[in-house]
Structures are given as C-alpha cells and as structure tokens.
Amino acid sequence: MKQLMRTNNPVSMAIATSLLQGEGIDCFEIDVNMSVLEGSIGILPRRLMVRDEDYDAALRVITDNGMSPDG
C-alpha cells in the first residue's frame, strides 16, 4: 500500500474516496481513530492509502479533479 493523500479535512477525504471508488480504485483510510487519542482537536491528519499498482491512476484521478495529495 502507498499513501496517496494526507489531510486533516474530512470533507476532502470523503470526496477523494468517492472519486476513487467511482473509478473502481480500492482505497483505505487510516489514522481515522487517532482523534480519540489526541482529544479530537484534529492535529493528526488522516491518510488515504491505495495499492501500489493503483497509485499512478489514483493520483491522476485526484489531481484531474483539482485536489492535492497534501489535502
């Protein structure tokens, strides 16, 4: 798995996940439950992971839709 995107913005994460799923690219969001440990202040970004072989296509989907891998 390779990190495609890292962000504190849950809306950007949801949009990116939806775009990738629409293209048939599997993705997995990690660090979702870290907010419990940090006290829900949102300083730890969530990461969106894709399979190594899907990374180039996923990056193209994200950037073609005006999003940045940095969130």
CSV table of N, CA and C in Angstrom, one decimal:
chain,number,residue,atom,x,y,z
A,1,MET,N,0.8,-1.2,0.0
A,1,MET,CA,0.0,0.0,0.0
A,1,MET,C,0.9,1.2,0.0
A,2,LYS,N,0.4,2.3,-0.6
A,2,LYS,CA,1.1,3.5,-0.8
A,2,LYS,C,0.2,4.7,-0.4
A,3,GLN,N,0.8,5.6,0.3
A,3,GLN,CA,0.0,6.8,0.7
A,3,GLN,C,-0.3,7.7,-0.5
A,4,LEU,N,-1.6,7.9,-0.7
A,4,LEU,CA,-2.0,8.8,-1.8
A,4,LEU,C,-2.2,10.2,-1.3
A,5,MET,N,-2.8,10.3,-0.2
A,5,MET,CA,-3.3,11.7,0.3
A,5,MET,C,-3.2,11.7,1.8
A,6,ARG,N,-2.9,12.9,2.3
A,6,ARG,CA,-2.8,13.1,3.8
A,6,ARG,C,-3.5,14.5,4.1
A,7,THR,N,-4.5,14.5,4.9
A,7,THR,CA,-5.2,15.7,5.2
A,7,THR,C,-5.9,15.7,6.6
A,8,ASN,N,-6.2,16.8,7.1
A,8,ASN,CA,-7.0,17.0,8.3
A,8,ASN,C,-8.5,17.2,8.0
A,9,ASN,N,-8.7,17.5,6.7
A,9,ASN,CA,-10.1,17.8,6.2
A,9,ASN,C,-10.9,16.6,5.9
A,10,PRO,N,-11.9,16.3,6.7
A,10,PRO,CA,-12.7,15.1,6.4
A,10,PRO,C,-13.5,15.2,5.1
A,11,VAL,N,-13.9,16.4,4.7
A,11,VAL,CA,-14.6,16.6,3.5
A,11,VAL,C,-13.7,16.2,2.3
A,12,SER,N,-12.5,16.7,2.3
A,12,SER,CA,-11.6,16.3,1.2
A,12,SER,C,-11.4,14.8,1.1
A,13,MET,N,-11.3,14.2,2.3
A,13,MET,CA,-11.0,12.8,2.3
A,13,MET,C,-12.3,12.0,1.7
A,14,ALA,N,-13.4,12.5,2.1
A,14,ALA,CA,-14.7,11.9,1.6
A,14,ALA,C,-14.8,12.0,0.1
A,15,ILE,N,-14.5,13.2,-0.4
A,15,ILE,CA,-14.5,13.5,-1.9
A,15,ILE,C,-13.5,12.6,-2.6
A,16,ALA,N,-12.3,12.5,-2.1
A,16,ALA,CA,-11.3,11.7,-2.7
A,16,ALA,C,-11.7,10.3,-2.8
A,17,THR,N,-12.2,9.8,-1.6
A,17,THR,CA,-12.6,8.4,-1.6
A,17,THR,C,-13.7,8.1,-2.6
A,18,SER,N,-14.7,9.0,-2.7
A,18,SER,CA,-15.8,8.8,-3.6
A,18,SER,C,-15.3,8.8,-5.1
A,19,LEU,N,-14.4,9.8,-5.4
A,19,LEU,CA,-13.8,9.8,-6.8
A,19,LEU,C,-13.1,8.5,-7.1
A,20,LEU,N,-12.3,8.0,-6.2
A,20,LEU,CA,-11.5,6.8,-6.4
A,20,LEU,C,-12.5,5.6,-6.6
A,21,GLN,N,-13.5,5.5,-5.7
A,21,GLN,CA,-14.4,4.4,-5.8
A,21,GLN,C,-15.2,4.4,-7.1
A,22,GLY,N,-15.5,5.6,-7.6
A,22,GLY,CA,-16.2,5.8,-8.9
A,22,GLY,C,-15.3,5.3,-10.0
A,23,GLU,N,-14.0,5.3,-9.9
A,23,GLU,CA,-13.1,4.9,-11.0
A,23,GLU,C,-12.7,3.4,-10.7
A,24,GLY,N,-13.3,2.8,-9.7
A,24,GLY,CA,-13.0,1.4,-9.4
A,24,GLY,C,-11.7,1.1,-8.8
A,25,ILE,N,-11.1,2.2,-8.1
A,25,ILE,CA,-9.9,2.1,-7.4
A,25,ILE,C,-10.1,1.9,-5.9
A,26,ASP,N,-9.7,0.7,-5.4
A,26,ASP,CA,-9.8,0.5,-4.0
A,26,ASP,C,-8.9,1.4,-3.2
A,27,CYS,N,-9.4,1.9,-2.1
A,27,CYS,CA,-8.7,2.8,-1.2
A,27,CYS,C,-9.0,2.5,0.3
A,28,PHE,N,-8.2,2.9,1.2
A,28,PHE,CA,-8.4,2.6,2.6
A,28,PHE,C,-7.9,3.8,3.4
A,29,GLU,N,-8.7,4.3,4.3
A,29,GLU,CA,-8.4,5.4,5.1
A,29,GLU,C,-7.8,4.9,6.4
A,30,ILE,N,-6.7,5.5,6.8
A,30,ILE,CA,-6.1,5.1,8.1
A,30,ILE,C,-5.9,6.3,8.9
A,31,ASP,N,-5.6,6.0,10.2
A,31,ASP,CA,-5.5,7.1,11.2
A,31,ASP,C,-6.8,7.7,11.6
A,32,VAL,N,-7.9,7.1,11.2
A,32,VAL,CA,-9.2,7.7,11.5
A,32,VAL,C,-9.5,7.8,13.0
A,33,ASN,N,-9.1,6.8,13.7
A,33,ASN,CA,-9.5,6.8,15.2
A,33,ASN,C,-8.4,7.4,16.0
A,34,MET,N,-7.4,8.0,15.4
A,34,MET,CA,-6.4,8.7,16.2
A,34,MET,C,-6.9,9.9,16.9
A,35,SER,N,-8.0,10.5,16.5
A,35,SER,CA,-8.6,11.6,17.2
A,35,SER,C,-9.0,11.3,18.6
A,36,VAL,N,-9.3,10.0,18.8
A,36,VAL,CA,-9.7,9.6,20.2
A,36,VAL,C,-8.5,9.8,21.1
A,37,LEU,N,-7.3,9.4,20.6
A,37,LEU,CA,-6.1,9.5,21.4
A,37,LEU,C,-5.6,11.0,21.5
A,38,GLU,N,-5.8,11.8,20.5
A,38,GLU,CA,-5.4,13.2,20.6
A,38,GLU,C,-6.3,14.1,21.2
A,39,GLY,N,-7.5,13.7,21.5
A,39,GLY,CA,-8.5,14.5,22.2
A,39,GLY,C,-9.4,15.2,21.2
A,40,SER,N,-9.5,14.8,20.0
A,40,SER,CA,-10.4,15.3,18.9
A,40,SER,C,-10.1,16.8,18.6
A,41,ILE,N,-8.8,17.1,18.6
A,41,ILE,CA,-8.5,18.5,18.2
A,41,ILE,C,-8.0,18.6,16.8
A,42,GLY,N,-7.9,17.5,16.1
A,42,GLY,CA,-7.7,17.4,14.6
A,42,GLY,C,-6.3,17.8,14.2
A,43,ILE,N,-5.3,17.5,15.1
A,43,ILE,CA,-3.9,17.8,14.6
A,43,ILE,C,-3.2,16.7,13.9
A,44,LEU,N,-3.7,15.5,14.0
A,44,LEU,CA,-3.2,14.3,13.3
A,44,LEU,C,-3.9,14.1,12.0
A,45,PRO,N,-3.3,14.2,10.9
A,45,PRO,CA,-4.0,14.0,9.6
A,45,PRO,C,-4.4,12.6,9.3
A,46,ARG,N,-5.4,12.4,8.6
A,46,ARG,CA,-5.8,11.1,8.1
A,46,ARG,C,-5.0,10.8,6.8
A,47,ARG,N,-4.8,9.5,6.6
A,47,ARG,CA,-4.1,9.2,5.3
A,47,ARG,C,-5.0,8.3,4.5
A,48,LEU,N,-4.9,8.5,3.2
A,48,LEU,CA,-5.7,7.6,2.2
A,48,LEU,C,-4.6,6.8,1.5
A,49,MET,N,-4.8,5.5,1.6
A,49,MET,CA,-3.9,4.5,1.0
A,49,MET,C,-4.5,3.8,-0.2
A,50,VAL,N,-3.7,3.5,-1.2
A,50,VAL,CA,-4.1,2.7,-2.3
A,50,VAL,C,-3.1,1.6,-2.6
A,51,ARG,N,-3.4,0.6,-3.4
A,51,ARG,CA,-2.5,-0.4,-3.7
A,51,ARG,C,-1.4,0.2,-4.6
A,52,ASP,N,-0.2,-0.3,-4.5
A,52,ASP,CA,1.0,0.2,-5.2
A,52,ASP,C,0.7,0.3,-6.7
A,53,GLU,N,0.0,-0.8,-7.2
A,53,GLU,CA,-0.2,-0.8,-8.7
A,53,GLU,C,-1.3,0.2,-9.1
A,54,ASP,N,-2.1,0.7,-8.2
A,54,ASP,CA,-3.1,1.7,-8.5
A,54,ASP,C,-2.7,3.1,-8.2
A,55,TYR,N,-1.5,3.3,-7.7
A,55,TYR,CA,-1.1,4.6,-7.2
A,55,TYR,C,-1.1,5.7,-8.4
A,56,ASP,N,-0.5,5.4,-9.5
A,56,ASP,CA,-0.5,6.4,-10.6
A,56,ASP,C,-1.8,6.8,-11.1
A,57,ALA,N,-2.7,5.8,-11.3
A,57,ALA,CA,-4.1,6.1,-11.7
A,57,ALA,C,-4.8,6.9,-10.6
A,58,ALA,N,-4.7,6.5,-9.4
A,58,ALA,CA,-5.3,7.2,-8.3
A,58,ALA,C,-4.9,8.7,-8.2
A,59,LEU,N,-3.6,8.9,-8.3
A,59,LEU,CA,-3.0,10.2,-8.3
A,59,LEU,C,-3.6,11.1,-9.5
A,60,ARG,N,-3.7,10.5,-10.6
A,60,ARG,CA,-4.3,11.2,-11.8
A,60,ARG,C,-5.7,11.6,-11.5
A,61,VAL,N,-6.5,10.7,-10.9
A,61,VAL,CA,-7.9,11.0,-10.6
A,61,VAL,C,-8.0,12.1,-9.6
A,62,ILE,N,-7.1,12.1,-8.6
A,62,ILE,CA,-7.1,13.2,-7.6
A,62,ILE,C,-6.8,14.5,-8.2
A,63,THR,N,-5.7,14.5,-8.9
A,63,THR,CA,-5.2,15.8,-9.5
A,63,THR,C,-6.1,16.3,-10.6
A,64,ASP,N,-6.6,15.4,-11.4
A,64,ASP,CA,-7.5,15.8,-12.5
A,64,ASP,C,-8.8,16.5,-12.0
A,65,ASN,N,-9.1,16.2,-10.7
A,65,ASN,CA,-10.3,16.8,-10.1
A,65,ASN,C,-10.0,17.9,-9.2
A,66,GLY,N,-8.8,18.5,-9.4
A,66,GLY,CA,-8.4,19.7,-8.7
A,66,GLY,C,-8.0,19.5,-7.2
A,67,MET,N,-7.7,18.3,-6.8
A,67,MET,CA,-7.3,18.1,-5.4
A,67,MET,C,-5.8,17.9,-5.3
A,68,SER,N,-5.3,18.1,-4.2
A,68,SER,CA,-3.9,17.9,-3.9
A,68,SER,C,-3.7,16.7,-3.0
A,69,PRO,N,-2.6,16.0,-3.3
A,69,PRO,CA,-2.3,14.8,-2.4
A,69,PRO,C,-2.0,15.3,-0.9
A,70,ASP,N,-1.7,16.6,-0.7
A,70,ASP,CA,-1.4,17.1,0.6
A,70,ASP,C,-2.7,17.6,1.3
A,71,GLY,N,-3.8,17.3,0.7
A,71,GLY,CA,-5.1,17.7,1.3
A,71,GLY,C,-5.6,19.0,0.8
